[in-house]
GROMACS .gro file of C-alpha atoms in nm:
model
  237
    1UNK     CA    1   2.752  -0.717   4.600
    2UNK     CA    2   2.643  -0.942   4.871
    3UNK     CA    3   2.657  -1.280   4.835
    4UNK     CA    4   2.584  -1.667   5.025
    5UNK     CA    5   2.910  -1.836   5.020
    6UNK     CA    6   2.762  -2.198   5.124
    7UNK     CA    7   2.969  -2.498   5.188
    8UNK     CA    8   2.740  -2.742   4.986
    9UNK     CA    9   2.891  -2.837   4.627
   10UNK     CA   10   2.595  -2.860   4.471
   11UNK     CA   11   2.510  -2.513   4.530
   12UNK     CA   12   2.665  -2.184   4.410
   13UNK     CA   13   3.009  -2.062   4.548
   14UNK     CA   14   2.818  -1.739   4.528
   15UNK     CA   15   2.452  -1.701   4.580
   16UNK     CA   16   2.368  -1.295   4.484
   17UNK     CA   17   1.932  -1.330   4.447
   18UNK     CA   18   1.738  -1.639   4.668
   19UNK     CA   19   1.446  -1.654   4.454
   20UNK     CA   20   1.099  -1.821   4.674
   21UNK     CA   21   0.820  -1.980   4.532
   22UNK     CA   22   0.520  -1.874   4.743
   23UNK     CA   23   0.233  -2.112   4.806
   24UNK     CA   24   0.405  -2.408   5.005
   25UNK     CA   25   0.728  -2.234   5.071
   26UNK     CA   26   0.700  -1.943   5.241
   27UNK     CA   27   0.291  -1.985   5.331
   28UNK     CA   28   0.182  -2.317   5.475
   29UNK     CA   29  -0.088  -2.253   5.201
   30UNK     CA   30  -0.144  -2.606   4.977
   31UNK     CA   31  -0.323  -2.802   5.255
   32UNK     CA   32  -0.594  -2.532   5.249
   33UNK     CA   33  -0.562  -2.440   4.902
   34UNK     CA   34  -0.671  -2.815   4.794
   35UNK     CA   35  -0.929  -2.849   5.065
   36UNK     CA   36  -1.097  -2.573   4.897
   37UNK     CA   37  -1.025  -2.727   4.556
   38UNK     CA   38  -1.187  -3.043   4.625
   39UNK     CA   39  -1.490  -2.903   4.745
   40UNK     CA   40  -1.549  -2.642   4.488
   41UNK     CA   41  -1.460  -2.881   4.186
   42UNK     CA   42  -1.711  -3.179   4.413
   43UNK     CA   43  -1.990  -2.904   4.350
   44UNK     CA   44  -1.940  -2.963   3.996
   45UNK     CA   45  -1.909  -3.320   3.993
   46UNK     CA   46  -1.518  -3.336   4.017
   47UNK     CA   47  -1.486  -3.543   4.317
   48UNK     CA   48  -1.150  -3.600   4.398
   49UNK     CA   49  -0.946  -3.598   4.787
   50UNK     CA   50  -0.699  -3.300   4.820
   51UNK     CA   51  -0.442  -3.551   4.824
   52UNK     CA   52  -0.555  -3.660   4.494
   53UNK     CA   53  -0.587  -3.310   4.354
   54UNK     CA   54  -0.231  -3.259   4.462
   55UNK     CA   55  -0.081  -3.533   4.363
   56UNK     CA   56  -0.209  -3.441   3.992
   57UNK     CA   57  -0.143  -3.080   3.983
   58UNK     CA   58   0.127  -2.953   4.245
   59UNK     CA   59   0.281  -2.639   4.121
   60UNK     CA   60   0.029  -2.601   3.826
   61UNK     CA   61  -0.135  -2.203   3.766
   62UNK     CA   62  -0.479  -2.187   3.828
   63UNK     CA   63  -0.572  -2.180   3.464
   64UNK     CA   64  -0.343  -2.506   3.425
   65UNK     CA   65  -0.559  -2.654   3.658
   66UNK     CA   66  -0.913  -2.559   3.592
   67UNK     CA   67  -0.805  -2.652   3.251
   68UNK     CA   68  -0.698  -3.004   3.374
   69UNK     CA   69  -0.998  -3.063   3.545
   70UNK     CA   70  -1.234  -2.943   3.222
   71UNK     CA   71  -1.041  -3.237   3.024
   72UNK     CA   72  -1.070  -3.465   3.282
   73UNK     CA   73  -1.449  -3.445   3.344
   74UNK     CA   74  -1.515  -3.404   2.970
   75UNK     CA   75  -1.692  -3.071   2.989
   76UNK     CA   76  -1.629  -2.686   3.032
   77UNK     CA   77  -1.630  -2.538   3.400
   78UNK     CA   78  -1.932  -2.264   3.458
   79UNK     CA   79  -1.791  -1.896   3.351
   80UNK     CA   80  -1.796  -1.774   3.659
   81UNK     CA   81  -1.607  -2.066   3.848
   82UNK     CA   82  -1.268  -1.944   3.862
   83UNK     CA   83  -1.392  -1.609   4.022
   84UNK     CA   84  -1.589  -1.795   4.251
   85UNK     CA   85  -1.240  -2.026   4.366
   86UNK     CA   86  -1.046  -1.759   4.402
   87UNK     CA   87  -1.283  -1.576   4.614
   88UNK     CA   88  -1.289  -1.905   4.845
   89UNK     CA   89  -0.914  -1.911   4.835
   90UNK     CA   90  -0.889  -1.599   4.946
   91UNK     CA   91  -1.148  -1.526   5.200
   92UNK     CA   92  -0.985  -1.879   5.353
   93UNK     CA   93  -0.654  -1.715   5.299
   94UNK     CA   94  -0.740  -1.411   5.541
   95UNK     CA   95  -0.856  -1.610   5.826
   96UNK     CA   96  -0.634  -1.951   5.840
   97UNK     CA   97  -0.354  -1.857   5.640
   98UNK     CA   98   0.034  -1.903   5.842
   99UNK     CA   99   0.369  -1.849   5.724
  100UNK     CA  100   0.576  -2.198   5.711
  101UNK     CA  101   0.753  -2.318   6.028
  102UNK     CA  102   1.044  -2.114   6.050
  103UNK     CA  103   1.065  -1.867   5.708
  104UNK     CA  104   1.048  -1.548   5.895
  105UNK     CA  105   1.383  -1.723   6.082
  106UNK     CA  106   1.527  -1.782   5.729
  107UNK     CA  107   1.393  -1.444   5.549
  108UNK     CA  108   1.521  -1.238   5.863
  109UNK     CA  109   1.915  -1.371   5.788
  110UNK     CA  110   1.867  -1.288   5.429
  111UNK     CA  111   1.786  -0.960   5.532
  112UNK     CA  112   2.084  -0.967   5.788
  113UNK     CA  113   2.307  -1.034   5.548
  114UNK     CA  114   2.153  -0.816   5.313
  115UNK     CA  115   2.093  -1.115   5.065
  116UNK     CA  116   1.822  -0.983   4.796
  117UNK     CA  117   1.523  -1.187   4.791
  118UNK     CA  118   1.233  -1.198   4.503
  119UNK     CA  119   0.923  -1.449   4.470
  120UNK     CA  120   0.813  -1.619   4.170
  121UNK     CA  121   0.488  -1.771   4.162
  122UNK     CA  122   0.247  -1.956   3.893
  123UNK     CA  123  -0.058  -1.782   4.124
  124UNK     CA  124  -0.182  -1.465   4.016
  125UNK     CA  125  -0.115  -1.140   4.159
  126UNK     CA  126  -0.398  -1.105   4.370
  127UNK     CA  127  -0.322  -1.449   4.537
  128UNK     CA  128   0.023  -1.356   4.600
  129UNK     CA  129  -0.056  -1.007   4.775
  130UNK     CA  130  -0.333  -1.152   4.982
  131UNK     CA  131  -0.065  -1.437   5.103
  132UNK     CA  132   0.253  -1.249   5.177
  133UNK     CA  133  -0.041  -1.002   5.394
  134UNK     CA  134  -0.206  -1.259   5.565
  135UNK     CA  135   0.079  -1.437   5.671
  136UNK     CA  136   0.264  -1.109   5.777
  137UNK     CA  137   0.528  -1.155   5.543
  138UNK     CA  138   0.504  -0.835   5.317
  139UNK     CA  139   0.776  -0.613   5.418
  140UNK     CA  140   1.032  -0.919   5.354
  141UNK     CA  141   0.962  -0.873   4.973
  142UNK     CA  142   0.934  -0.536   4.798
  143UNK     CA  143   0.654  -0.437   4.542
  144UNK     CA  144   0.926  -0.489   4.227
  145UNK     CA  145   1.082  -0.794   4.359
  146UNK     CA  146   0.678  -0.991   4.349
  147UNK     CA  147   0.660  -1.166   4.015
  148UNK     CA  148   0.359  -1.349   3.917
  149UNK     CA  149   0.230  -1.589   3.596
  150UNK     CA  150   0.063  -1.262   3.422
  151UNK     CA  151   0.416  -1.137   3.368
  152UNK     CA  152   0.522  -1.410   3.099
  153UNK     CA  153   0.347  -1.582   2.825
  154UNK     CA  154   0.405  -1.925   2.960
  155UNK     CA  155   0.436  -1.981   3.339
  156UNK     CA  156   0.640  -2.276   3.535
  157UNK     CA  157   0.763  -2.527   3.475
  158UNK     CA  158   0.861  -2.312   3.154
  159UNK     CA  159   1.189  -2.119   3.265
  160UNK     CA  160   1.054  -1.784   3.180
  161UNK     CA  161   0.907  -1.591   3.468
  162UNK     CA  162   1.254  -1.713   3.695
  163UNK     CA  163   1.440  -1.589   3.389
  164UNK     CA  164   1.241  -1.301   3.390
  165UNK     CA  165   1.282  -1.217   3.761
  166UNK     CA  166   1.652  -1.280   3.731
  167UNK     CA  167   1.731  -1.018   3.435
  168UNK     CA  168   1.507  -0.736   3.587
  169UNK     CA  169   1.718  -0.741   3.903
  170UNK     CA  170   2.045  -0.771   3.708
  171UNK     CA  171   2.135  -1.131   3.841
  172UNK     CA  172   2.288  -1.387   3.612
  173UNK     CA  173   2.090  -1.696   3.657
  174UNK     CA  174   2.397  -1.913   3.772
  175UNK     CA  175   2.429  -1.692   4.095
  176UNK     CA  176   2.069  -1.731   4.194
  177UNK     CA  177   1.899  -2.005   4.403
  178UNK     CA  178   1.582  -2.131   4.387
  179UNK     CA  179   1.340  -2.290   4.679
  180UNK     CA  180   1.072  -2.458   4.558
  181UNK     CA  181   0.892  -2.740   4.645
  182UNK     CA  182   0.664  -2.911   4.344
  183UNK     CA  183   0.842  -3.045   4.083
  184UNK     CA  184   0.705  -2.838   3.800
  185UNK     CA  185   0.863  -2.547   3.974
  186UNK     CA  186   1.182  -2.786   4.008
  187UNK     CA  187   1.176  -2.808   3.628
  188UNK     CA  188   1.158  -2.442   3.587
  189UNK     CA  189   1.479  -2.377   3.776
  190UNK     CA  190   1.650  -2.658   3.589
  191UNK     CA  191   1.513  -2.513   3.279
  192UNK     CA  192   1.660  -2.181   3.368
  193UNK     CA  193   1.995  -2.298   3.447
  194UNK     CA  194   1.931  -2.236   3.830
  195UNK     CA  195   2.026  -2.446   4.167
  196UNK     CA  196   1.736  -2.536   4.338
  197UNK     CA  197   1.675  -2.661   4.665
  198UNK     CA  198   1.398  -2.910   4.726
  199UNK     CA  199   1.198  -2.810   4.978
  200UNK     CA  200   0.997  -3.020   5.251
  201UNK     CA  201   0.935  -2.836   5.544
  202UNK     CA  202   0.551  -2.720   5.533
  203UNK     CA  203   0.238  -2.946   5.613
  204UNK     CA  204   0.163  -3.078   5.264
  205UNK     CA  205   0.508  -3.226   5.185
  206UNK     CA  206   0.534  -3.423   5.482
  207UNK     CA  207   0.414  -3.788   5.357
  208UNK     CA  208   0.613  -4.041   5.215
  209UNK     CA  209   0.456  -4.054   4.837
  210UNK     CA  210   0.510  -3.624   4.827
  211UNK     CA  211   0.871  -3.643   4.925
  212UNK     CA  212   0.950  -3.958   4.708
  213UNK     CA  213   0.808  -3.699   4.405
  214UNK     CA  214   1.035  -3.421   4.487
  215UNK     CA  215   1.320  -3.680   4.518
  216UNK     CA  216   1.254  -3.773   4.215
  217UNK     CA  217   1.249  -3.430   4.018
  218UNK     CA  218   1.645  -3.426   4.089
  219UNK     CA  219   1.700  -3.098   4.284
  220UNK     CA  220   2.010  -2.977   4.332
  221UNK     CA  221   1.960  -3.075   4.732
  222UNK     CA  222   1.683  -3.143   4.944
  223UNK     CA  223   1.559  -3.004   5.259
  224UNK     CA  224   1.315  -3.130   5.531
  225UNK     CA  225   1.307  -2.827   5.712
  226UNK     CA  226   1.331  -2.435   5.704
  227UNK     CA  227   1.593  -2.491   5.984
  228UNK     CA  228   1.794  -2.708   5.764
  229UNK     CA  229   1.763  -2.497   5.516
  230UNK     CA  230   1.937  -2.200   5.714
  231UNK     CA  231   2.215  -2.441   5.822
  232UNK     CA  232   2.302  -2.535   5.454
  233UNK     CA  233   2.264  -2.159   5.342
  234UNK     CA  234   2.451  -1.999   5.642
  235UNK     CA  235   2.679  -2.212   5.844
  236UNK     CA  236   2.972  -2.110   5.601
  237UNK     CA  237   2.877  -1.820   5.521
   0.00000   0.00000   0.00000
């Protein structure tokens, strides 16, 4: 079977599966995502920046969230708000929605070198489909190899949907790598017994404060850029 041989100790000898998170990995998606978020939750008296949204609940499932934000303001969301964000996420997704600096570079090598590739996301499946198509991404990832929080009982930082994703494509988890870049998907992949690779190269992890938090989850490495990412993946290889 195929396999990464990078030159990086902290990594694998062999990496068999790269496993992706989606939203801030391979779409530039979290700047919009908590735009919307602080203007929706402001409508219900939730007024918070997107900075200060994200700073709170990076990496978090939507029902994580909503359910942060209920404790926090000391009352219940409307029914119907959830539907009513996700709708906003996604007609925003359609429109404004681009794929991080440099991943089709990246996902294009893995493909080259016939490296197998899955995602593993806390968003739902609707979110997930509606990214990979609006950022033109779909064909990198096929239909079985798109896991999302529905599939396990308790989503990330919780090891089980990456352990999940690993056994149904018949990879032991010490021969997969993870690229993530919130630190409750960090803890996932540590959780699981996986490398993972800090990353830092789209919009919303560019500030100080953000990388000092990723720093700080203890990845295996960290990587400011999709480009650097390639070089630590490939240039032994």
């Amino acid at each position: 079977m195929p396999c990464i041989k990078p030159q990086n100790p902290q990594l694998p000898a062999c990496i068999k599966l790269v496993i992706f998170d989606c939203d801030g990995v391979l779409v530039d998606s979290e700047t919009l995502s908590y735009r919307i978020y602080a203007e929706e939750f402001a409508h219900e008296g939730f007024n918070k920046t997107p900075e200060k949204l994200m700073k709170l609940m990076s990496g978090f499932s939507l029902d994580d969230m909503l359910k942060t934000v209920a404790s926090l303001r000391g009352s219940p969301l409307p029914p119907d708000f959830k539907k009513r964000l996700n709708a906003h996420v996604l007609t925003t997704f359609k429109t404004e929605l681009q794929p991080t600096k440099g991943i089709v570079d990246l996902l294009t090598a893995l493909k080259h070198h016939s490296i197998p590739v899955c995602i593993v996301s806390n968003g739902e499946a609707d979110r997930v489909e509606c990214a990979l198509k609006s950022a033109g991404l779909s064909h990198f990832f096929d239909k079985q190899h798109r896991f999302n929080v529905r599939l396990v009982e308790h989503g990330k930082p919780a090891p089980d949907l990456l352990l999940y994703a690993a056994h149904a494509l018949k990879i032991n988890p010490s021969e997969c790598l993870v690229i993530e870049d919130s630190g409750t998907g960090i803890k996932a992949a540590q959780a699981a017994s996986m490398a993972v690779i800090g990353f830092l190269g789209a919009s919303h992890a560019q500030n100080n404060g953000y990388k000092a938090k990723i720093k700080d989850a203890k990845p295996s490495i960290l990587v400011n850029s999709t480009q650097e990412l390639i070089t630590t993946l490939f240039s032994q290889s």
